[in-house]
Short mmCIF file of C-alpha atoms and ligand atoms in Angstrom, two decimals:
data_model
loop_
_atom_site.label_atom_id
_atom_site.label_comp_id
_atom_site.label_asym_id
_atom_site.label_seq_id
_atom_site.Cartn_x
_atom_site.Cartn_y
_atom_site.Cartn_z
CA MET X 1 -30.49 2.16 6.90
CA SER X 2 -26.78 4.37 8.40
CA GLN X 3 -25.12 1.36 9.25
CA LEU X 4 -22.36 -1.30 7.16
CA SER X 5 -23.52 -5.22 7.48
CA LYS X 6 -21.56 -6.40 10.37
CA ASP X 7 -19.32 -8.41 9.04
CA PHE X 8 -17.76 -5.08 7.05
CA LEU X 9 -14.01 -5.63 7.13
CA TRP X 10 -12.83 -2.06 9.87
CA GLY X 11 -9.17 -2.61 10.78
CA GLY X 12 -5.97 -0.62 10.62
CA ALA X 13 -3.13 -0.76 8.03
CA ILE X 14 0.57 -0.97 8.18
CA ALA X 15 4.07 -2.01 5.75
CA ALA X 16 6.49 -4.61 7.58
CA ASN X 17 9.40 -2.34 6.26
CA GLN X 18 8.39 1.16 7.33
CA ALA X 19 7.09 -0.51 11.42
CA GLU X 20 8.24 -3.93 12.30
CA GLY X 21 12.50 -2.79 12.11
CA ALA X 22 14.24 -5.02 13.89
CA TYR X 23 16.43 -5.36 10.60
CA GLN X 24 19.65 -7.48 11.74
CA GLU X 25 17.08 -10.38 13.29
CA GLY X 26 15.74 -13.31 12.92
CA GLY X 27 17.98 -14.27 10.45
CA LYS X 28 16.18 -11.03 8.34
CA GLY X 29 18.43 -10.19 5.08
CA LEU X 30 19.31 -6.66 3.68
CA SER X 31 15.90 -5.12 2.45
CA LEU X 32 15.45 -2.39 -0.17
CA MET X 33 14.40 -0.28 1.83
CA ASP X 34 17.12 -1.38 5.11
CA ILE X 35 19.26 1.32 2.20
CA ALA X 36 16.45 4.21 2.20
CA THR X 37 17.78 7.38 4.48
CA ALA X 38 16.24 10.01 6.23
CA GLY X 39 14.52 12.79 3.60
CA LYS X 40 12.28 15.18 5.46
CA LYS X 41 8.92 17.69 4.28
CA GLY X 42 10.03 18.79 0.49
CA VAL X 43 13.16 16.41 0.32
CA SER X 44 13.01 12.63 -0.81
CA ARG X 45 15.44 9.45 0.59
CA GLN X 46 17.78 8.67 -1.22
CA PHE X 47 19.46 5.00 -1.49
CA THR X 48 23.08 4.25 -0.71
CA LYS X 49 25.21 1.19 -1.74
CA GLY X 50 25.19 -0.60 2.00
CA VAL X 51 24.38 0.40 5.55
CA GLU X 52 26.68 2.41 5.99
CA LYS X 53 28.51 3.82 9.90
CA ASP X 54 26.91 7.49 10.90
CA VAL X 55 24.90 7.78 8.53
CA TYR X 56 20.56 7.61 9.73
CA TYR X 57 17.93 4.58 8.67
CA PRO X 58 15.41 5.07 10.25
CA ASN X 59 13.67 1.67 8.81
CA HIS X 60 16.14 -0.77 11.33
CA GLU X 61 14.86 0.09 14.06
CA GLY X 62 10.94 1.09 12.49
CA ILE X 63 8.46 1.44 14.85
CA ASP X 64 9.66 -2.12 17.33
CA PHE X 65 6.76 -3.87 16.64
CA TYR X 66 8.99 -7.39 15.55
CA HIS X 67 9.18 -7.60 19.63
CA ARG X 68 5.72 -5.00 20.66
CA TYR X 69 3.64 -6.56 18.31
CA GLN X 70 1.26 -8.04 20.88
CA GLU X 71 0.60 -4.51 22.75
CA ASP X 72 0.05 -3.06 19.78
CA LEU X 73 -2.79 -5.78 18.70
CA ALA X 74 -4.20 -5.05 22.04
CA LEU X 75 -3.92 -1.81 21.23
CA CYS X 76 -6.08 -2.58 18.29
CA GLU X 77 -8.45 -4.98 19.98
CA GLU X 78 -9.48 -2.38 22.26
CA MET X 79 -10.47 -0.52 19.37
CA GLY X 80 -12.52 -3.26 17.59
CA PHE X 81 -10.24 -3.87 14.86
CA LYS X 82 -11.75 -7.05 12.82
CA CYS X 83 -8.38 -6.58 10.57
CA PHE X 84 -5.06 -5.36 10.22
CA ARG X 85 -3.25 -5.21 7.19
CA THR X 86 0.30 -5.61 6.92
CA SER X 87 2.92 -6.90 4.70
CA ILE X 88 5.60 -10.33 5.36
CA ALA X 89 9.37 -8.35 4.72
CA TRP X 90 10.31 -11.12 2.41
CA THR X 91 13.51 -11.01 4.11
CA ARG X 92 12.33 -12.82 6.99
CA ILE X 93 12.21 -15.70 4.43
CA PHE X 94 14.51 -15.47 2.18
CA PRO X 95 17.37 -13.13 2.90
CA HIS X 96 18.88 -13.13 -0.38
CA GLY X 97 15.71 -14.34 -2.09
CA ASP X 98 17.26 -17.09 -4.63
CA GLU X 99 17.74 -19.43 -1.72
CA SER X 100 15.89 -22.41 -2.53
CA GLU X 101 14.89 -22.96 1.27
CA PRO X 102 13.01 -20.64 3.46
CA ASN X 103 14.34 -19.12 7.08
CA GLU X 104 12.39 -21.24 9.62
CA GLU X 105 12.52 -18.18 12.30
CA GLY X 106 11.62 -15.07 9.77
CA LEU X 107 8.34 -17.48 8.83
CA LYS X 108 7.66 -19.18 12.95
CA PHE X 109 7.66 -14.56 13.43
CA TYR X 110 4.90 -14.01 11.31
CA ASP X 111 3.05 -17.45 12.59
CA HIS X 112 3.06 -15.44 16.75
CA LEU X 113 1.73 -12.20 14.28
CA PHE X 114 -1.24 -14.08 12.48
CA ASP X 115 -2.71 -15.66 15.71
CA GLU X 116 -1.97 -13.48 17.63
CA MET X 117 -3.71 -11.29 15.16
CA ILE X 118 -6.86 -13.96 15.32
CA LYS X 119 -6.90 -15.30 19.28
CA ARG X 120 -7.79 -10.45 19.27
CA GLY X 121 -10.36 -11.75 16.50
CA MET X 122 -8.24 -9.55 14.12
CA GLN X 123 -8.07 -11.73 10.02
CA PRO X 124 -5.01 -11.08 9.57
CA VAL X 125 -4.96 -9.08 5.03
CA VAL X 126 -1.50 -8.92 3.87
CA THR X 127 0.75 -7.69 1.52
CA ILE X 128 2.92 -10.01 -0.01
CA SER X 129 5.16 -7.49 -1.29
CA HIS X 130 5.59 -3.80 -0.07
CA TYR X 131 8.60 -1.70 -1.55
CA GLU X 132 9.93 -5.12 0.69
CA MET X 133 12.71 -6.26 -2.43
CA PRO X 134 15.88 -8.08 -0.94
CA LEU X 135 18.49 -5.75 -1.92
CA TYR X 136 20.92 -9.46 -2.93
CA LEU X 137 18.10 -9.18 -5.35
CA ALA X 138 18.44 -5.63 -6.42
CA GLN X 139 21.64 -5.90 -6.72
CA ASN X 140 22.93 -8.61 -7.73
CA TYR X 141 19.12 -9.63 -10.50
CA GLY X 142 19.31 -6.48 -11.22
CA GLY X 143 15.94 -5.93 -9.91
CA TRP X 144 11.97 -6.90 -11.55
CA ALA X 145 13.40 -5.70 -15.23
CA ASN X 146 14.72 -9.55 -14.80
CA ARG X 147 12.75 -12.19 -15.60
CA LYS X 148 14.79 -14.25 -13.44
CA LEU X 149 12.27 -12.55 -10.35
CA ILE X 150 9.24 -14.02 -11.10
CA ASP X 151 10.39 -17.31 -10.27
CA PHE X 152 11.94 -16.55 -6.65
CA TYR X 153 8.28 -14.53 -6.21
CA LEU X 154 6.97 -17.05 -6.73
CA ASN X 155 8.65 -19.54 -4.22
CA PHE X 156 8.42 -16.76 -1.90
CA CYS X 157 4.22 -17.03 -2.29
CA LYS X 158 4.38 -20.61 -2.34
CA ILE X 159 6.09 -20.99 1.06
CA ILE X 160 3.58 -18.76 2.53
CA PHE X 161 0.88 -19.46 0.84
CA GLU X 162 1.61 -23.33 2.51
CA ARG X 163 2.71 -21.91 5.88
CA TYR X 164 -0.40 -19.82 6.57
CA LYS X 165 -3.41 -21.90 4.41
CA GLY X 166 -6.08 -21.58 7.30
CA LYS X 167 -4.71 -18.14 8.66
CA VAL X 168 -4.61 -15.93 6.54
CA LYS X 169 -7.52 -15.17 3.36
CA TYR X 170 -7.08 -11.75 2.21
CA TRP X 171 -4.07 -11.43 0.30
CA MET X 172 -2.42 -8.66 -2.00
CA THR X 173 0.11 -9.16 -4.41
CA PHE X 174 2.50 -6.02 -4.81
CA ASN X 175 1.42 -2.49 -3.02
CA GLU X 176 0.60 0.09 -5.34
CA ILE X 177 1.84 -1.93 -8.13
CA ASN X 178 1.65 0.54 -11.27
CA SER X 179 4.43 3.28 -8.70
CA VAL X 180 6.97 0.57 -10.55
CA ILE X 181 5.49 2.87 -13.24
CA PHE X 182 6.02 6.53 -11.28
CA MET X 183 8.56 5.30 -8.28
CA PRO X 184 10.81 2.51 -10.66
CA GLU X 185 14.01 2.85 -9.02
CA VAL X 186 11.48 1.23 -5.09
CA ALA X 187 9.13 -0.83 -6.51
CA GLY X 188 10.94 -2.34 -9.51
CA VAL X 189 14.34 -1.55 -8.50
CA VAL X 190 14.78 0.18 -11.77
CA ASP X 191 17.75 2.82 -12.42
CA ARG X 192 17.37 6.48 -12.68
CA SER X 193 19.95 7.02 -13.97
CA GLN X 194 20.42 4.43 -17.22
CA ALA X 195 19.40 5.67 -20.76
CA ASP X 196 16.35 2.20 -20.95
CA PHE X 197 15.36 3.02 -17.84
CA LYS X 198 11.64 3.94 -19.01
CA GLN X 199 11.52 0.32 -21.34
CA ARG X 200 12.52 -1.38 -17.98
CA SER X 201 10.75 -0.27 -15.98
CA TYR X 202 7.45 -1.42 -18.24
CA GLN X 203 9.56 -4.67 -18.30
CA ALA X 204 9.56 -4.52 -14.09
CA ALA X 205 5.59 -3.11 -15.07
CA HIS X 206 5.18 -6.71 -17.01
CA HIS X 207 6.78 -8.91 -14.98
CA GLN X 208 5.26 -7.71 -12.35
CA PHE X 209 1.75 -8.54 -13.10
CA VAL X 210 2.94 -12.19 -14.78
CA ALA X 211 3.92 -12.44 -11.53
CA SER X 212 1.44 -11.51 -9.49
CA ALA X 213 -1.40 -13.34 -12.31
CA LYS X 214 1.06 -17.35 -11.30
CA ALA X 215 0.29 -16.13 -7.36
CA VAL X 216 -3.35 -15.56 -7.62
CA GLN X 217 -3.48 -19.35 -9.92
CA LEU X 218 -1.07 -20.89 -7.23
CA GLY X 219 -3.09 -19.62 -3.87
CA HIS X 220 -6.34 -19.86 -5.19
CA GLN X 221 -4.76 -24.33 -6.02
CA ILE X 222 -2.95 -23.68 -2.87
CA ASP X 223 -6.30 -23.55 -0.51
CA PRO X 224 -9.38 -22.59 -3.82
CA GLU X 225 -10.68 -19.69 0.15
CA ASN X 226 -8.45 -17.25 -0.43
CA LYS X 227 -8.95 -14.01 -2.07
CA ILE X 228 -6.07 -12.56 -3.56
CA GLY X 229 -6.27 -8.93 -5.10
CA CYS X 230 -3.88 -6.55 -6.67
CA MET X 231 -3.41 -3.56 -4.89
CA VAL X 232 -3.17 0.77 -7.24
CA LEU X 233 -2.78 3.34 -5.61
CA THR X 234 -5.81 5.96 -6.92
CA LEU X 235 -4.78 9.27 -8.87
CA VAL X 236 -7.90 10.44 -8.55
CA LYS X 237 -7.82 13.79 -11.67
CA TYR X 238 -11.19 16.42 -11.69
CA PRO X 239 -10.77 18.92 -14.93
CA LEU X 240 -9.78 22.14 -13.51
CA VAL X 241 -12.49 24.32 -16.00
CA ALA X 242 -14.48 22.43 -18.13
CA LYS X 243 -12.20 22.12 -21.29
CA PRO X 244 -12.95 19.60 -23.11
CA GLU X 245 -9.12 19.43 -23.32
CA ASP X 246 -9.18 19.46 -19.67
CA VAL X 247 -12.56 16.78 -19.24
CA LEU X 248 -9.63 14.69 -21.77
CA LEU X 249 -6.80 14.84 -20.06
CA ALA X 250 -7.92 13.96 -16.44
CA GLU X 251 -9.38 10.77 -18.14
CA GLU X 252 -6.62 10.03 -20.28
CA LYS X 253 -4.50 10.42 -16.01
CA MET X 254 -6.95 8.62 -14.67
CA ARG X 255 -6.10 6.27 -17.27
CA TYR X 256 -2.93 5.13 -17.89
CA GLY X 257 -1.91 5.91 -13.63
CA THR X 258 -5.12 3.83 -12.61
CA PHE X 259 -7.00 2.26 -14.53
CA ALA X 260 -3.97 0.27 -17.19
CA PHE X 261 -3.60 -1.71 -13.85
CA THR X 262 -6.09 -2.61 -12.83
CA ASP X 263 -7.55 -2.87 -16.48
CA ILE X 264 -5.33 -5.61 -16.76
CA GLN X 265 -5.12 -7.97 -13.59
CA VAL X 266 -8.61 -8.14 -13.63
CA ARG X 267 -9.16 -8.49 -17.08
CA GLY X 268 -6.18 -10.41 -16.75
CA HIS X 269 -5.35 -8.86 -20.67
CA TYR X 270 -3.87 -5.56 -21.80
CA PRO X 271 -6.29 -3.23 -22.87
CA HIS X 272 -6.18 -1.04 -26.19
CA TYR X 273 -5.10 1.67 -25.02
CA VAL X 274 -1.97 1.13 -23.03
CA LYS X 275 -0.94 -1.07 -26.47
CA LYS X 276 -1.10 1.85 -28.35
CA LEU X 277 1.13 3.46 -25.05
CA VAL X 278 3.50 1.17 -26.31
CA GLU X 279 3.95 1.75 -29.40
CA ARG X 280 4.07 5.10 -29.49
CA GLN X 281 6.71 5.23 -27.12
CA GLY X 282 8.71 3.21 -29.19
CA ILE X 283 10.04 0.76 -26.56
CA HIS X 284 9.54 -2.86 -27.03
CA VAL X 285 8.35 -5.12 -24.47
CA GLN X 286 9.12 -8.46 -23.68
CA ILE X 287 6.59 -11.01 -23.58
CA GLU X 288 6.89 -14.70 -24.12
CA PRO X 289 3.66 -16.47 -25.53
CA GLU X 290 2.18 -18.40 -22.05
CA ASP X 291 2.62 -14.45 -20.50
CA TYR X 292 -0.97 -14.03 -22.05
CA GLU X 293 -2.47 -17.44 -20.98
CA THR X 294 -0.82 -16.94 -17.62
CA MET X 295 -2.75 -13.27 -17.57
CA LYS X 296 -6.16 -14.39 -18.50
CA ASN X 297 -6.20 -17.23 -16.37
CA GLY X 298 -4.27 -14.79 -12.74
CA CYS X 299 -7.92 -12.74 -13.10
CA VAL X 300 -7.71 -10.96 -9.36
CA ASP X 301 -11.23 -11.01 -6.68
CA TYR X 302 -10.60 -8.25 -5.78
CA ILE X 303 -9.80 -4.68 -5.80
CA GLY X 304 -7.64 -3.26 -2.57
CA PHE X 305 -6.48 0.08 -3.25
CA SER X 306 -4.98 3.09 -2.09
CA TYR X 307 -6.82 6.46 -1.53
CA TYR X 308 -5.19 10.14 0.58
CA SER X 309 -6.01 13.16 -2.35
CA SER X 310 -6.47 13.93 -5.35
CA SER X 311 -5.69 16.83 -7.54
CA ALA X 312 -6.17 18.86 -11.14
CA ALA X 313 -5.78 18.54 -14.39
CA THR X 314 -5.19 21.17 -17.30
CA THR X 315 -3.33 21.88 -20.39
CA ASP X 316 -3.10 25.18 -19.00
CA GLU X 317 0.92 25.11 -17.84
CA THR X 318 0.56 28.26 -16.03
CA VAL X 319 -1.36 26.91 -13.01
CA GLU X 320 -0.40 25.61 -9.55
CA LYS X 321 1.21 22.86 -8.67
CA THR X 322 0.49 20.17 -5.36
CA GLY X 323 2.03 17.50 -3.22
CA GLY X 324 -0.19 13.68 -3.19
CA ASN X 325 0.85 10.58 -2.51
CA ILE X 326 4.49 9.81 -5.28
CA VAL X 327 2.12 11.39 -8.19
CA SER X 328 1.63 14.65 -7.65
CA GLY X 329 -0.92 17.36 -10.28
CA VAL X 330 -2.59 20.86 -10.61
CA LYS X 331 -4.21 22.49 -7.21
CA ASN X 332 -7.95 22.94 -7.74
CA PRO X 333 -9.16 25.81 -5.44
CA TYR X 334 -12.11 24.52 -4.13
CA LEU X 335 -9.86 21.44 -2.07
CA PRO X 336 -7.86 22.61 1.11
CA THR X 337 -4.36 21.12 1.71
CA SER X 338 -3.00 19.08 4.52
CA GLU X 339 0.98 19.92 5.56
CA TRP X 340 2.33 18.42 2.76
CA GLY X 341 0.49 19.28 -0.11
CA TRP X 342 -1.65 16.78 -0.41
CA GLN X 343 -4.96 17.81 -0.92
CA ILE X 344 -8.47 17.39 1.19
CA ASP X 345 -11.04 15.25 -1.43
CA ALA X 346 -13.62 12.98 0.98
CA LYS X 347 -15.32 13.48 -1.66
CA GLY X 348 -12.98 11.90 -4.13
CA LEU X 349 -13.34 8.38 -2.60
CA ARG X 350 -16.88 7.82 -3.24
CA TYR X 351 -15.90 8.91 -6.56
CA ILE X 352 -13.57 6.64 -8.15
CA LEU X 353 -15.13 3.27 -5.87
CA ASN X 354 -18.32 4.64 -8.01
CA ARG X 355 -15.47 4.42 -11.10
CA PHE X 356 -13.52 1.36 -9.84
CA TYR X 357 -17.26 -0.79 -9.72
CA GLU X 358 -18.88 0.81 -12.52
CA ARG X 359 -16.21 -0.78 -14.56
CA TYR X 360 -15.33 -4.16 -12.72
CA GLU X 361 -18.60 -5.19 -10.87
CA ILE X 362 -15.80 -7.14 -8.47
CA PRO X 363 -15.95 -6.42 -4.75
CA LEU X 364 -13.29 -3.39 -3.76
CA PHE X 365 -11.03 -3.14 -0.73
CA ILE X 366 -10.34 0.65 1.25
CA VAL X 367 -6.66 -0.49 2.52
CA GLU X 368 -4.67 3.07 2.46
CA ASN X 369 -6.81 6.38 3.53
CA GLY X 370 -5.68 8.83 6.14
CA LEU X 371 -4.49 11.68 7.03
CA GLY X 372 -0.73 12.69 7.99
CA ALA X 373 -0.13 15.66 10.40
CA TYR X 374 1.84 16.63 13.23
CA ASP X 375 0.89 15.75 16.20
CA GLN X 376 1.01 16.93 18.80
CA VAL X 377 1.74 15.66 22.54
CA ASP X 378 0.49 17.30 25.73
CA GLU X 379 2.53 15.95 29.33
CA ASN X 380 -0.13 13.56 30.19
CA ASP X 381 0.98 11.46 26.80
CA TYR X 382 -2.69 12.63 24.96
CA VAL X 383 -3.35 13.84 21.15
CA GLU X 384 -6.21 16.17 20.75
CA ASP X 385 -6.79 15.29 16.72
CA ASP X 386 -9.23 17.04 15.99
CA TYR X 387 -7.79 17.58 12.10
CA ARG X 388 -7.18 13.80 11.45
CA ILE X 389 -11.16 12.62 13.33
CA ALA X 390 -12.42 14.88 10.61
CA TYR X 391 -10.24 13.64 7.91
CA LEU X 392 -11.57 9.76 9.06
CA LYS X 393 -15.12 10.49 9.47
CA ALA X 394 -15.69 12.99 6.00
CA HIS X 395 -14.67 9.95 4.07
CA ILE X 396 -15.71 7.48 6.17
CA GLU X 397 -19.20 8.75 5.17
CA GLU X 398 -18.12 9.48 1.65
CA MET X 399 -17.89 6.05 1.37
CA LYS X 400 -21.03 4.84 3.37
CA ASN X 401 -23.17 6.74 0.49
CA ALA X 402 -21.07 4.91 -1.87
CA ILE X 403 -22.00 0.73 -0.47
CA ILE X 404 -26.01 2.72 1.39
CA GLU X 405 -26.52 4.86 -1.51
CA ASP X 406 -24.79 3.40 -4.87
CA GLY X 407 -24.21 -0.05 -4.13
CA VAL X 408 -20.63 -0.69 -4.14
CA ASP X 409 -19.66 -4.12 -2.88
CA ILE X 410 -17.06 -3.21 -0.52
CA ILE X 411 -14.73 -5.58 1.82
CA GLY X 412 -13.54 -3.04 3.78
CA TYR X 413 -12.36 0.22 5.97
CA THR X 414 -8.21 -0.02 7.21
CA PRO X 415 -6.91 3.77 7.86
CA TRP X 416 -3.18 3.99 6.91
CA GLY X 417 -0.81 3.72 9.50
CA CYS X 418 -3.69 3.09 13.05
CA ILE X 419 -0.09 2.98 14.27
CA ASP X 420 2.16 5.90 13.85
CA LEU X 421 4.97 4.77 11.77
CA VAL X 422 7.78 5.76 9.72
CA SER X 423 6.53 8.03 6.79
CA ALA X 424 7.90 5.24 3.11
CA GLY X 425 8.26 8.92 1.21
CA THR X 426 10.15 10.85 3.69
CA GLY X 427 11.64 8.93 5.75
CA GLU X 428 9.89 11.40 8.68
CA MET X 429 8.40 9.44 12.59
CA SER X 430 6.49 13.59 12.16
CA LYS X 431 4.02 13.11 9.73
CA ARG X 432 1.80 10.91 11.91
CA TYR X 433 -0.56 8.39 10.45
CA GLY X 434 -1.88 6.15 13.85
CA PHE X 435 -4.50 6.32 16.23
CA ILE X 436 -2.11 5.16 18.97
CA TYR X 437 0.94 8.05 19.34
CA VAL X 438 4.65 6.52 19.82
CA ASP X 439 7.20 8.68 21.24
CA ARG X 440 10.15 8.63 18.16
CA ASP X 441 11.33 11.38 17.01
CA ASP X 442 12.46 12.13 13.07
CA LEU X 443 16.53 11.87 14.49
CA GLY X 444 15.76 7.88 15.54
CA ASN X 445 15.75 10.13 19.57
CA GLY X 446 12.36 8.30 21.99
CA THR X 447 11.19 6.23 24.39
CA LEU X 448 8.72 4.09 21.06
CA LYS X 449 6.32 4.16 24.20
CA ARG X 450 2.31 4.10 22.70
CA SER X 451 -0.41 5.66 24.25
CA ARG X 452 -4.14 6.70 22.65
CA LYS X 453 -5.18 9.67 20.49
CA LYS X 454 -8.60 11.20 20.90
CA SER X 455 -9.24 9.24 17.30
CA PHE X 456 -8.63 6.68 19.18
CA ASP X 457 -12.19 6.84 21.41
CA TRP X 458 -13.69 8.21 18.19
CA TYR X 459 -12.76 4.85 15.41
CA LYS X 460 -13.71 2.65 17.96
CA GLN X 461 -17.11 3.89 18.86
CA VAL X 462 -16.84 3.63 14.59
CA ILE X 463 -16.81 0.69 14.81
CA ALA X 464 -18.51 -0.65 18.10
CA SER X 465 -22.52 1.17 16.27
CA HIS X 466 -20.94 -0.27 12.50
CA GLY X 467 -20.07 3.18 10.76
CA GLU X 468 -23.28 4.65 12.58
CA ASN X 469 -22.07 7.59 14.98
CA LEU X 470 -19.12 9.03 13.30
C1 BG6 W 1 1.11 4.52 0.86
C2 BG6 W 1 2.53 3.33 0.92
O1 BG6 W 1 2.04 4.57 -1.15
O2 BG6 W 1 1.60 5.89 1.49
C3 BG6 W 1 2.11 3.56 2.51
O3 BG6 W 1 1.66 1.37 0.77
C4 BG6 W 1 3.10 4.55 2.40
O4 BG6 W 1 4.01 2.59 2.16
C5 BG6 W 1 2.07 5.29 2.01
O5 BG6 W 1 3.77 5.00 4.03
C6 BG6 W 1 1.55 7.67 2.70
O6 BG6 W 1 2.17 7.13 2.30
P1 BG6 W 1 4.11 8.59 3.22
O7 BG6 W 1 4.17 8.59 2.52
O8 BG6 W 1 3.41 9.52 3.79
O9 BG6 W 1 4.20 7.28 4.03
#
């Protein structure tokens, strides 16, 4: 057997804030990402206090998916997508975040978007919160460290679960929930410059766990057909050498970086080692008595995760470091590296799939994977992206090994940035992941015209052959 099941959800993934643009249309409020400036390779994005004149904000226009989604989804249909992952911009539904009544125009936009996907044979896969905190909540309530956020988020969930009942079945509560610890200023809106930022990041994480568990329960009540998952960024770490200290360190990094989060969201309680970590650091997290019950009753149905690269771990501090998605690590001499310094490791995908499945035995969903690379477009608007094909082919092969050889249950595969979009980390357009090229540069110039890359036809035949022709 070398084909995957006919129900396997092949597709692609984007996020509202990196693609939609139209940041002031349809009654939308400002989100945190609307004040994120453009960075570049090796230079992080900054957050201004508000929208400032003469500053370029790449997410304001994104790739104009808001106006061009029909054309984009038609191209995805041409590739044979069975699903399409995106997020709902919280600020289109609740411009400030603390209103009691939603913005009807925002709700209508997603009605049309999901209808268009369904019409074209794609299941919508929806991330409820993908780095989309309303700026008003960030500035007036202090972000996720404030317990009030749970109610605002739940109100948002209630409205969208009710409105899109029957249209959306697959949901994820928070994109890369573990980034609240690695990148608290974005994922939890915790100010790093304050002395107690660590304490506040942990508190923000707790509030997100409670909010997620409540959302799972609510989503199941509203529609028992709903499948509601968590979404984590995976830290895959190998010991640099067979030294027991390195083995333990690699395991510790994976445990605190990834498994702590899935343990909590899949099993519904804080594991023993998290309690010890918090104790050791002298951090007090305010947990209300009812939170334990909430977390226990709000376990997720599946694990969604992103996987781009792996790195090594060692106690030797003199060795060379390497980049990665949000979290960096130690360079592994056996792996090649992308142009952004992320190490390419297809076998790491099989490894993490098995680690998750052995530990939890619930379905997994690979909702992000891909290669950010510079593309050269020729005079016919064509990109020969053999490097991207090679990356995806190797990862799909390992995913198939996990399914066919190891028996891991995987719902689907949605490569990241199936249409070129604004990079979350750097705000660049030139860090491209897509099968579809978008004519736009890092300064906002370009026609936004879409064109098919070589990988477009390649992925089309992968889907048509159920993963057999790679
Ligand atoms: C993940 C995010 O961290 O990685 C995406 O969920 C992001 O939003 C993706 O775009 C790739 O990272 P980057 O920085 O290359 O855009």
